Tab-separated table of C-alpha atoms in Angstrom:
chain	number	residue	atom	x	y	z
A	1	MET	CA	130.038	12.947	126.830
A	2	ALA	CA	128.564	9.904	128.598
A	3	GLU	CA	125.017	10.270	129.873
A	4	PRO	CA	124.607	9.582	133.123
A	5	PRO	CA	122.739	6.319	134.569
A	6	ALA	CA	118.841	6.738	134.482
A	7	VAL	CA	118.061	6.739	138.428
A	8	THR	CA	115.353	4.106	139.263
A	9	GLY	CA	113.133	4.088	141.860
A	10	PRO	CA	112.363	1.425	144.290
A	11	ARG	CA	109.328	-0.180	142.103
A	12	ASP	CA	111.626	0.130	139.131
A	13	GLN	CA	114.800	-1.320	140.621
A	14	ALA	CA	112.284	-4.314	142.194
A	15	ALA	CA	111.110	-5.230	137.962
A	16	PHE	CA	114.829	-5.101	137.256
A	17	ASP	CA	115.235	-7.115	139.776
A	18	GLU	CA	112.610	-9.566	139.082
A	19	PRO	CA	113.672	-13.024	136.388
A	20	ALA	CA	111.853	-12.816	133.891
A	21	VAL	CA	109.108	-16.137	133.915
A	22	ASP	CA	109.764	-19.111	132.039
A	23	ARG	CA	106.525	-19.925	130.743
A	24	THR	CA	107.510	-23.536	129.649
A	25	ALA	CA	108.728	-24.657	132.995
A	26	THR	CA	105.875	-22.784	134.599
A	27	TYR	CA	103.538	-24.798	132.043
A	28	ARG	CA	105.340	-28.153	132.827
A	29	LEU	CA	105.481	-27.375	137.040
A	30	ILE	CA	101.139	-26.644	136.703
A	31	ALA	CA	101.489	-30.559	134.175
A	32	LEU	CA	103.510	-32.184	136.504
A	33	ARG	CA	101.387	-31.038	139.270
A	34	LEU	CA	97.805	-31.340	138.045
A	35	MET	CA	98.013	-33.794	134.835
A	36	PRO	CA	98.897	-37.006	136.799
A	37	LEU	CA	95.951	-37.251	139.112
A	38	LEU	CA	93.567	-36.065	136.686
A	39	VAL	CA	94.849	-39.051	134.554
A	40	ILE	CA	94.430	-41.295	137.232
A	41	CYS	CA	91.216	-39.937	137.893
A	42	TYR	CA	89.946	-40.745	134.479
A	43	ILE	CA	91.225	-44.356	134.143
A	44	VAL	CA	89.406	-45.286	136.934
A	45	SER	CA	86.693	-43.580	135.476
A	46	PHE	CA	86.214	-45.122	132.175
A	47	VAL	CA	86.948	-48.389	133.613
A	48	ASP	CA	83.791	-48.408	135.868
A	49	ARG	CA	82.118	-47.524	132.734
A	50	THR	CA	83.277	-49.896	130.849
A	51	ASN	CA	84.369	-52.904	132.908
A	52	ILE	CA	80.655	-54.213	132.062
A	53	GLY	CA	81.741	-55.171	128.513
A	54	ILE	CA	83.931	-57.869	130.284
A	55	ALA	CA	81.051	-58.503	133.011
A	56	GLN	CA	78.482	-59.433	130.228
A	57	GLN	CA	79.611	-62.792	130.157
A	58	GLY	CA	79.316	-63.490	133.435
A	59	LEU	CA	76.186	-61.779	133.525
A	60	LYS	CA	74.649	-63.376	130.689
A	61	ARG	CA	76.157	-66.540	132.525
A	62	ASP	CA	74.345	-66.390	135.785
A	63	LEU	CA	71.431	-63.995	135.316
A	64	GLY	CA	70.331	-64.746	131.886
A	65	PHE	CA	71.081	-61.029	130.212
A	66	GLY	CA	71.513	-61.096	125.833
A	67	PRO	CA	72.988	-58.892	124.174
A	68	ALA	CA	69.653	-56.099	124.052
A	69	VAL	CA	69.440	-56.537	127.741
A	70	TYR	CA	73.576	-54.899	128.010
A	71	GLY	CA	72.790	-52.601	125.100
A	72	LEU	CA	69.667	-51.310	127.073
A	73	GLY	CA	72.147	-50.612	130.501
A	74	VAL	CA	74.975	-49.371	128.406
A	75	THR	CA	72.128	-46.898	126.972
A	76	LEU	CA	70.153	-46.421	130.625
A	77	PHE	CA	73.584	-45.182	131.874
A	78	PHE	CA	73.838	-42.364	129.133
A	79	VAL	CA	70.447	-41.203	129.824
A	80	GLY	CA	71.483	-40.766	133.622
A	81	PHE	CA	74.219	-39.366	132.343
A	82	ILE	CA	72.968	-36.537	130.165
A	83	LEU	CA	70.215	-35.672	132.897
A	84	PHE	CA	72.665	-34.347	135.233
A	85	GLU	CA	75.224	-33.485	132.441
A	86	VAL	CA	74.452	-29.534	132.696
A	87	PRO	CA	73.429	-29.279	135.447
A	88	SER	CA	76.595	-30.819	137.196
A	89	ASN	CA	78.605	-28.051	135.391
A	90	ALA	CA	76.753	-25.648	136.654
A	91	LEU	CA	76.752	-26.495	139.760
A	92	LEU	CA	80.938	-26.722	138.813
A	93	ALA	CA	80.606	-23.172	137.780
A	94	ARG	CA	79.352	-22.339	141.136
A	95	ILE	CA	81.043	-24.416	143.772
A	96	GLY	CA	84.422	-25.406	141.481
A	97	ALA	CA	86.095	-28.092	140.168
A	98	ARG	CA	87.735	-29.441	143.644
A	99	LYS	CA	84.178	-29.907	145.453
A	100	THR	CA	82.951	-31.312	141.845
A	101	LEU	CA	84.868	-33.303	141.343
A	102	VAL	CA	84.709	-34.973	145.406
A	103	ARG	CA	81.180	-34.875	145.009
A	104	ILE	CA	81.024	-37.095	141.592
A	105	MET	CA	83.898	-39.793	142.359
A	106	GLY	CA	82.436	-41.132	145.909
A	107	SER	CA	79.257	-40.865	144.052
A	108	TRP	CA	80.238	-43.316	141.268
A	109	GLY	CA	82.288	-45.619	143.521
A	110	VAL	CA	79.427	-46.323	145.747
A	111	VAL	CA	77.228	-47.106	143.123
A	112	THR	CA	79.485	-49.276	141.119
A	113	VAL	CA	80.599	-51.245	144.497
A	114	ALA	CA	76.753	-51.467	145.021
A	115	THR	CA	76.136	-53.480	141.539
A	116	LEU	CA	77.552	-56.310	142.533
A	117	PHE	CA	74.318	-56.655	144.061
A	118	VAL	CA	72.369	-56.961	140.921
A	119	ARG	CA	69.930	-60.055	140.895
A	120	ASP	CA	67.862	-58.951	137.891
A	121	GLU	CA	66.919	-56.662	134.723
A	122	ILE	CA	65.194	-54.042	136.613
A	123	THR	CA	67.862	-53.856	139.340
A	124	PHE	CA	70.454	-54.172	136.730
A	125	CYS	CA	69.028	-51.376	134.519
A	126	VAL	CA	68.332	-49.212	137.661
A	127	ALA	CA	72.130	-49.375	138.505
A	128	ARG	CA	73.787	-48.210	134.776
A	129	PHE	CA	71.029	-45.135	134.999
A	130	LEU	CA	72.711	-44.433	138.676
A	131	LEU	CA	75.995	-44.992	137.750
A	132	GLY	CA	75.159	-42.692	134.589
A	133	VAL	CA	73.880	-39.718	137.221
A	134	ALA	CA	76.804	-40.476	139.216
A	135	GLU	CA	79.801	-39.926	136.479
A	136	ALA	CA	77.029	-36.955	135.393
A	137	GLY	CA	80.018	-33.844	134.599
A	138	PHE	CA	83.280	-35.585	135.735
A	139	PHE	CA	84.488	-34.895	131.771
A	140	PRO	CA	82.862	-31.838	130.692
A	141	GLY	CA	84.572	-30.142	134.540
A	142	ALA	CA	87.775	-31.735	134.070
A	143	LEU	CA	88.052	-30.298	130.172
A	144	TYR	CA	86.758	-26.779	132.278
A	145	PHE	CA	88.820	-26.945	134.720
A	146	LEU	CA	92.309	-27.360	131.984
A	147	SER	CA	90.982	-24.377	129.843
A	148	ARG	CA	91.576	-22.458	134.011
A	149	TRP	CA	95.016	-23.342	134.053
A	150	PHE	CA	96.234	-23.880	130.234
A	151	PRO	CA	95.516	-21.438	127.342
A	152	SER	CA	94.590	-22.366	123.811
A	153	ALA	CA	97.715	-23.068	122.489
A	154	ARG	CA	99.297	-25.364	125.052
A	155	ARG	CA	95.478	-26.814	126.068
A	156	THR	CA	94.948	-29.299	122.859
A	157	ARG	CA	98.179	-30.921	124.257
A	158	MET	CA	96.954	-30.943	127.605
A	159	THR	CA	93.388	-32.795	126.972
A	160	ALA	CA	95.574	-35.876	124.753
A	161	VAL	CA	97.350	-36.446	127.816
A	162	PHE	CA	94.361	-36.143	129.725
A	163	PHE	CA	92.585	-38.278	127.098
A	164	MET	CA	95.588	-40.849	127.543
A	165	GLY	CA	93.514	-42.275	130.506
A	166	VAL	CA	90.950	-43.516	128.011
A	167	PRO	CA	93.316	-45.816	125.979
A	168	VAL	CA	95.238	-46.528	129.710
A	169	SER	CA	91.892	-47.860	130.731
A	170	GLY	CA	91.349	-50.048	127.755
A	171	VAL	CA	94.778	-51.077	128.341
A	172	LEU	CA	94.526	-52.224	132.229
A	173	GLY	CA	91.005	-52.217	132.770
A	174	SER	CA	90.796	-55.351	130.393
A	175	LEU	CA	93.849	-57.107	131.879
A	176	VAL	CA	92.396	-55.977	135.437
A	177	SER	CA	89.071	-56.575	135.183
A	178	GLY	CA	89.935	-60.063	133.462
A	179	GLY	CA	92.069	-61.035	135.723
A	180	VAL	CA	89.863	-59.951	139.220
A	181	MET	CA	87.287	-62.232	137.380
A	182	HIS	CA	89.566	-65.235	136.323
A	183	THR	CA	91.015	-65.065	139.839
A	184	PHE	CA	88.309	-64.529	142.583
A	185	GLY	CA	85.740	-65.711	140.774
A	186	GLY	CA	83.782	-68.310	143.367
A	187	VAL	CA	85.778	-66.604	146.309
A	188	ALA	CA	83.525	-66.254	149.750
A	189	GLY	CA	80.240	-66.999	147.577
A	190	LEU	CA	81.019	-64.083	145.224
A	191	ALA	CA	80.621	-64.349	141.707
A	192	ASP	CA	83.520	-63.394	139.645
A	193	TRP	CA	81.287	-60.160	138.249
A	194	GLN	CA	80.238	-59.325	141.608
A	195	TRP	CA	84.491	-59.179	142.583
A	196	LEU	CA	84.899	-57.144	139.945
A	197	PHE	CA	82.417	-54.715	140.181
A	198	LEU	CA	83.199	-54.455	144.085
A	199	ILE	CA	87.761	-54.126	143.926
A	200	GLU	CA	86.667	-51.466	141.036
A	201	GLY	CA	84.638	-49.481	142.758
A	202	ILE	CA	86.863	-48.545	145.769
A	203	PRO	CA	89.676	-46.919	144.210
A	204	PRO	CA	87.193	-43.636	142.790
A	205	ILE	CA	86.270	-43.456	146.499
A	206	LEU	CA	90.054	-43.632	147.652
A	207	LEU	CA	90.619	-40.656	144.947
A	208	ALA	CA	88.132	-38.549	145.929
A	209	ILE	CA	89.846	-37.900	149.485
A	210	LEU	CA	93.454	-37.092	147.319
A	211	VAL	CA	91.311	-34.708	145.120
A	212	LEU	CA	90.062	-32.592	148.450
A	213	PHE	CA	93.442	-32.206	149.586
A	214	TRP	CA	95.783	-31.688	146.595
A	215	LEU	CA	93.490	-29.822	143.657
A	216	VAL	CA	92.591	-26.275	143.459
A	217	ASP	CA	90.621	-24.711	141.369
A	218	GLY	CA	93.533	-22.314	139.484
A	219	PRO	CA	95.672	-20.728	139.763
A	220	GLU	CA	95.127	-17.929	141.849
A	221	GLN	CA	94.961	-20.846	144.468
A	222	ALA	CA	98.054	-22.333	144.002
A	223	LYS	CA	100.683	-21.562	146.698
A	224	TRP	CA	103.332	-24.015	145.074
A	225	LEU	CA	103.710	-21.104	142.128
A	226	THR	CA	105.191	-17.535	142.425
A	227	PRO	CA	103.269	-14.455	142.213
A	228	ALA	CA	105.359	-13.716	139.180
A	229	GLN	CA	104.207	-17.264	137.854
A	230	LYS	CA	100.493	-16.453	138.199
A	231	ALA	CA	100.497	-13.239	136.950
A	232	ALA	CA	102.049	-14.927	133.741
A	233	VAL	CA	99.538	-17.637	134.071
A	234	ARG	CA	96.526	-15.148	133.950
A	235	ALA	CA	97.875	-12.852	131.663
A	236	ASP	CA	97.742	-15.690	128.400
A	237	LEU	CA	94.462	-16.984	129.833
A	238	GLU	CA	93.791	-13.046	129.664
A	239	ALA	CA	94.531	-12.722	126.191
A	240	ASP	CA	93.034	-15.684	125.349
A	241	GLN	CA	89.903	-14.389	126.342
A	242	GLY	CA	90.363	-10.890	125.037
A	243	ARG	CA	90.345	-12.597	121.180
A	244	LYS	CA	87.153	-14.528	122.088
A	245	GLY	CA	85.495	-10.786	123.315
A	246	GLY	CA	85.646	-11.407	127.155
A	247	GLY	CA	88.068	-11.084	130.002
A	248	VAL	CA	88.858	-14.259	132.427
A	249	ARG	CA	85.518	-14.049	134.893
A	250	ASP	CA	84.589	-15.440	138.072
A	251	GLY	CA	82.522	-18.146	137.947
A	252	ARG	CA	79.797	-17.746	139.224
A	253	HIS	CA	79.216	-15.357	136.221
A	254	GLN	CA	78.853	-18.310	134.305
A	255	GLY	CA	75.893	-19.291	132.267
A	256	LEU	CA	73.534	-21.290	130.769
A	257	LEU	CA	71.790	-19.200	128.557
A	258	PRO	CA	75.034	-17.112	126.527
A	259	ALA	CA	75.986	-21.072	125.521
A	260	LEU	CA	72.440	-22.293	124.092
A	261	ARG	CA	72.413	-18.994	122.000
A	262	ASP	CA	75.280	-19.774	120.307
A	263	ARG	CA	74.563	-21.478	116.750
A	264	LYS	CA	78.196	-23.520	116.886
A	265	VAL	CA	77.760	-24.966	120.490
A	266	TRP	CA	74.901	-26.980	118.866
A	267	ILE	CA	77.066	-28.159	115.909
A	268	LEU	CA	79.609	-29.035	117.791
A	269	GLY	CA	77.084	-31.026	119.552
A	270	LEU	CA	75.873	-32.497	116.637
A	271	CYS	CA	79.556	-33.686	115.675
A	272	ALA	CA	79.999	-34.834	119.297
A	273	CYS	CA	77.503	-37.600	118.317
A	274	GLY	CA	79.587	-38.763	116.062
A	275	ALA	CA	82.416	-38.716	118.372
A	276	TYR	CA	80.433	-41.211	121.123
A	277	THR	CA	79.044	-43.658	118.409
A	278	LEU	CA	82.786	-44.036	117.799
A	279	ALA	CA	83.670	-44.059	120.929
A	280	ASN	CA	80.693	-46.787	121.803
A	281	ALA	CA	82.282	-49.172	118.985
A	282	VAL	CA	85.484	-48.766	120.455
A	283	SER	CA	84.915	-48.901	124.296
A	284	PHE	CA	82.055	-50.962	125.157
A	285	TRP	CA	82.150	-53.138	122.208
A	286	THR	CA	85.717	-54.091	121.398
A	287	PRO	CA	85.225	-57.500	123.816
A	288	ARG	CA	82.335	-58.230	121.691
A	289	ILE	CA	84.090	-58.106	118.721
A	290	ILE	CA	87.102	-59.732	119.691
A	291	ALA	CA	84.367	-62.769	120.846
A	292	ASP	CA	82.617	-62.872	118.360
A	293	ALA	CA	85.936	-63.824	116.076
A	294	GLY	CA	87.013	-66.611	117.758
A	295	VAL	CA	88.346	-65.500	121.412
A	296	GLY	CA	85.814	-67.428	124.338
A	297	ASP	CA	88.269	-67.455	127.411
A	298	VAL	CA	87.775	-64.513	129.955
A	299	LEU	CA	91.158	-64.297	130.464
A	300	ASN	CA	92.689	-64.486	126.986
A	301	LEU	CA	89.434	-61.685	125.954
A	302	GLY	CA	90.606	-59.038	128.319
A	303	LEU	CA	94.051	-59.767	127.182
A	304	PHE	CA	93.504	-58.894	123.587
A	305	SER	CA	91.088	-56.107	124.940
A	306	ALA	CA	94.128	-54.612	126.257
A	307	LEU	CA	96.818	-54.202	122.464
A	308	PRO	CA	94.249	-51.887	120.501
A	309	PRO	CA	94.574	-49.600	123.240
A	310	LEU	CA	98.189	-49.248	123.177
A	311	LEU	CA	98.638	-47.721	120.251
A	312	GLY	CA	96.350	-44.858	120.824
A	313	ILE	CA	97.663	-43.936	123.255
A	314	VAL	CA	101.011	-43.105	120.970
A	315	VAL	CA	99.033	-41.792	118.372
A	316	MET	CA	96.794	-39.381	120.490
A	317	VAL	CA	99.940	-37.978	122.605
A	318	VAL	CA	101.827	-37.149	119.150
A	319	VAL	CA	98.733	-35.314	117.548
A	320	GLY	CA	97.532	-33.648	119.485
A	321	ARG	CA	101.261	-32.078	119.643
A	322	HIS	CA	101.273	-31.848	116.058
A	323	SER	CA	97.585	-29.852	116.711
A	324	ASP	CA	99.049	-27.806	119.467
A	325	ARG	CA	102.487	-26.608	116.784
A	326	THR	CA	100.480	-25.974	114.020
A	327	LEU	CA	97.392	-24.840	115.779
A	328	GLU	CA	95.071	-26.472	112.796
A	329	ARG	CA	92.216	-28.651	114.958
A	330	ARG	CA	89.295	-29.742	111.922
A	331	TRP	CA	91.141	-30.992	109.835
A	332	HIS	CA	93.373	-32.984	112.839
A	333	ALA	CA	90.259	-33.992	113.809
A	334	ALA	CA	88.069	-34.676	110.637
A	335	ALA	CA	91.100	-37.060	109.128
A	336	SER	CA	91.290	-39.251	112.695
A	337	TRP	CA	87.453	-39.800	112.379
A	338	ILE	CA	87.657	-40.595	108.075
A	339	VAL	CA	90.148	-42.900	109.264
A	340	ALA	CA	88.390	-44.886	111.906
A	341	VAL	CA	85.431	-45.101	109.605
A	342	VAL	CA	87.255	-47.027	106.964
A	343	ALA	CA	88.968	-49.555	110.217
A	344	MET	CA	85.291	-49.999	111.019
A	345	VAL	CA	83.588	-50.639	107.577
A	346	ALA	CA	87.279	-53.054	107.620
A	347	ILE	CA	85.853	-55.134	110.554
A	348	SER	CA	82.286	-55.723	109.508
A	349	LEU	CA	83.730	-57.555	106.785
A	350	ALA	CA	86.427	-58.799	107.967
A	351	HIS	CA	85.572	-60.237	111.221
A	352	ASP	CA	86.666	-63.727	111.768
A	353	SER	CA	90.676	-63.822	111.840
A	354	VAL	CA	91.620	-62.792	115.514
A	355	VAL	CA	95.068	-61.259	114.352
A	356	LEU	CA	92.950	-58.928	111.515
A	357	VAL	CA	90.207	-58.191	114.128
A	358	VAL	CA	93.105	-57.339	116.588
A	359	VAL	CA	94.872	-54.704	114.003
A	360	LEU	CA	92.105	-53.041	112.900
A	361	LEU	CA	90.627	-52.218	116.031
A	362	ALA	CA	94.260	-50.797	117.243
A	363	ILE	CA	93.541	-48.533	113.908
A	364	LEU	CA	90.196	-47.829	114.660
A	365	ALA	CA	91.187	-46.902	118.193
A	366	ALA	CA	94.439	-44.494	117.669
A	367	ALA	CA	91.959	-42.185	115.488
A	368	HIS	CA	89.045	-42.965	117.636
A	369	TYR	CA	91.860	-41.507	120.757
A	370	SER	CA	93.492	-38.590	118.084
A	371	GLY	CA	90.279	-37.445	116.959
A	372	LEU	CA	88.562	-37.219	120.191
A	373	THR	CA	91.545	-35.137	121.709
A	374	VAL	CA	91.807	-32.704	119.283
A	375	PHE	CA	87.457	-31.981	119.090
A	376	TYR	CA	87.805	-31.365	122.209
A	377	SER	CA	90.096	-29.039	122.506
A	378	ILE	CA	87.426	-26.670	120.653
A	379	PRO	CA	84.808	-25.696	122.630
A	380	SER	CA	87.134	-24.589	125.396
A	381	ILE	CA	89.277	-23.053	121.951
A	382	TYR	CA	85.969	-21.138	120.558
A	383	LEU	CA	83.802	-20.194	123.776
A	384	SER	CA	84.057	-17.776	125.821
A	385	ASP	CA	85.004	-17.887	129.579
A	386	ARG	CA	81.736	-17.082	130.819
A	387	THR	CA	80.256	-20.142	128.351
A	388	ALA	CA	82.604	-22.669	128.607
A	389	ALA	CA	81.158	-24.715	131.585
A	390	THR	CA	78.129	-25.257	130.761
A	391	GLY	CA	78.907	-24.683	127.048
A	392	ILE	CA	81.164	-27.566	127.595
A	393	ALA	CA	78.258	-29.512	129.392
A	394	VAL	CA	75.607	-28.991	126.321
A	395	VAL	CA	78.043	-30.455	123.680
A	396	THR	CA	79.083	-33.503	125.476
A	397	SER	CA	75.133	-33.776	126.624
A	398	MET	CA	74.081	-33.900	123.213
A	399	GLY	CA	76.470	-36.330	121.430
A	400	SER	CA	75.932	-38.053	124.895
A	401	PHE	CA	72.475	-38.841	123.008
A	402	ALA	CA	74.009	-40.803	120.327
A	403	ALA	CA	75.891	-42.937	123.439
A	404	ALA	CA	72.540	-43.768	124.693
A	405	ALA	CA	70.912	-44.452	121.286
A	406	SER	CA	73.910	-46.186	119.923
A	407	PRO	CA	74.514	-49.449	122.143
A	408	SER	CA	70.493	-50.360	122.065
A	409	LEU	CA	71.067	-50.512	118.414
A	410	LEU	CA	73.922	-52.099	117.869
A	411	GLY	CA	72.699	-54.447	120.352
A	412	PHE	CA	69.443	-55.117	118.711
A	413	ILE	CA	70.852	-55.436	115.418
A	414	GLN	CA	72.785	-58.369	116.688
A	415	ALA	CA	70.290	-60.012	119.247
A	416	ASN	CA	68.585	-59.979	114.735
A	417	THR	CA	71.473	-60.843	112.874
A	418	GLY	CA	73.815	-62.787	115.005
A	419	SER	CA	76.248	-59.976	113.804
A	420	LEU	CA	77.814	-56.447	114.795
A	421	SER	CA	78.951	-55.662	111.217
A	422	LEU	CA	75.230	-54.031	110.431
A	423	GLY	CA	75.686	-52.138	112.681
A	424	LEU	CA	79.228	-51.495	112.825
A	425	GLN	CA	78.508	-50.017	109.662
A	426	ILE	CA	76.013	-47.331	110.421
A	427	SER	CA	78.136	-46.221	113.238
A	428	GLY	CA	80.158	-45.166	110.002
A	429	GLY	CA	77.799	-43.703	108.063
A	430	ILE	CA	76.943	-41.407	111.870
A	431	VAL	CA	80.655	-40.608	112.221
A	432	LEU	CA	81.202	-39.553	108.503
A	433	LEU	CA	78.049	-37.357	108.814
A	434	ALA	CA	80.144	-35.611	111.935
A	435	VAL	CA	83.283	-34.970	109.639
A	436	ALA	CA	81.303	-32.953	107.282
A	437	LEU	CA	79.457	-30.884	109.454
A	438	LEU	CA	82.408	-30.398	111.137
A	439	LEU	CA	84.120	-28.613	108.112
A	440	LEU	CA	81.434	-27.188	106.985
A	441	GLY	CA	79.538	-25.602	110.241
A	442	VAL	CA	83.181	-24.738	111.992
A	443	LYS	CA	85.220	-21.963	110.042
A	444	ALA	CA	89.157	-22.267	110.966
A	445	SER	CA	88.339	-18.375	111.015
A	446	ASP	CA	86.310	-19.566	114.217
A	447	LEU	CA	89.241	-20.603	115.953
A	448	ARG	CA	91.126	-17.599	116.591
A	449	GLU	CA	94.362	-18.521	118.437
A	450	GLU	CA	97.834	-17.067	118.811
A	451	ARG	CA	101.163	-18.022	120.124
C-alpha cells in the first residue's frame, strides 16, 4: 500500500518552489555587470601611465629630455606608487572599492592634465611622482574587488578579462596617442605632447563619476541579483575562505600585520619583482625598441607599437581559461615567463629588423600578459579574506621596487651603450630568478582549490 505524501510546511514548500540557482548564469550576469567598466578603467589607467613612451619623442625635441631623464621619470612614478600602495588598499578595506576607485581615478585624471604644464626636468619628475601617488592602489584594489565577487575556481578567467585592459591599452593607447600628437601638434599654441596629456587626462575624471553610480562593493548590495543568487555567491565565497582557514569577513577586520607575518607574501612579492621588470620592458620600452629598429615617424611608431598587444589579448584569455579548468597556477605562470625571457634575449640579439623585432615583441607581450594573469590570481587564492586586501598590496608594492629601478637601469644602459640589448638581457635574468622562486617557494599544496 502506497504511503501518503509527506505533508510540507510553509518553509518546506517555499524551498521546494524556489528554483535552483544557475551558478554559471549568475556569474555571467555579475561579469557582464562589472567587468566592462573595470576593464575600461584599467585601459585608461595604463594609457595614462604609459603614454609617456610616445610623448618622450616630443619631450626630447622641446625640452631636451634624454633617455636618462625619461627613465628617472618612470622610476619616480613607481616611487610614489610604492609609498602609497599599501595605505591606499588599507583605506579600501575600510571605505570600500567604489569610493576608493572614485578617489584614485579622479586624482590621476587631474595630475595627467596638469602634466601639460611641465617645463623642465624638475616639474617633469614632480608630475610623474604625483601620478604614481594618484594611481596607487588601483591595481591591487581591483584584484581584491574581484575576490569579493568570484570564487577562486572562476577568478583567474576574470583576472584575464581584467588584464585585457593592458594589451588593449597597448593597442588603443599607441594608436590614439600617436594620432593625437600627429593631429593636434601646434594647435592653439600647444605642443603635440601637451595635447596628449590634456586629452588623455579627461576620461578618468568622467569614469570616476560613472564608477560612483554603477559599482557596489559586494553581492549583498547588488539590487540586480535575486536573494537566491546572493546566497549562492556568498556560499561559494564562504567555501573558498573555509579552505583557507577563515570565513568571509567584513572589510573593517582586515589588517596589515597578518599579511606581513606570512612568509609566502614575501615570496610572492619577490616574484612580483620579475613580473614588473617584464612589464616595464613591454609597456615602457616597446616604442623605444621599435624606434631603435629604424621607425622614426611618430604615427608609424604608434602603429607598430600597437601590434604586439593584439596577440597578447588572445593568448592571455586562452591561458587564463586553461588555468581555471585545470586549477593549476604555478607552471602556467612560470612557463609563460620562460617564453618571455627567450623573446627578450632574441630581441637583444636581433634588433635591426623592424619585422623581426615586432614579431618577437608580440611573443614577448603574449607571454607577459599570460604570466601576469595567472600569477596575480595566486595571492587571492592563497590569502584568507582577512589578509587579502593588504596582502595583495604588499605583493604589488614589492614588485614596484623592481618597476622603479628597472627603467632607470635601462635608461642608464642605453645612454652609455647606445643600445637596450644589455638591459634586456639583465631583465631576462631577473625574470628567470622569479620563475625559480615561484616554483620552489610556492607549492601546489599551498593553493587549496576545489570546484
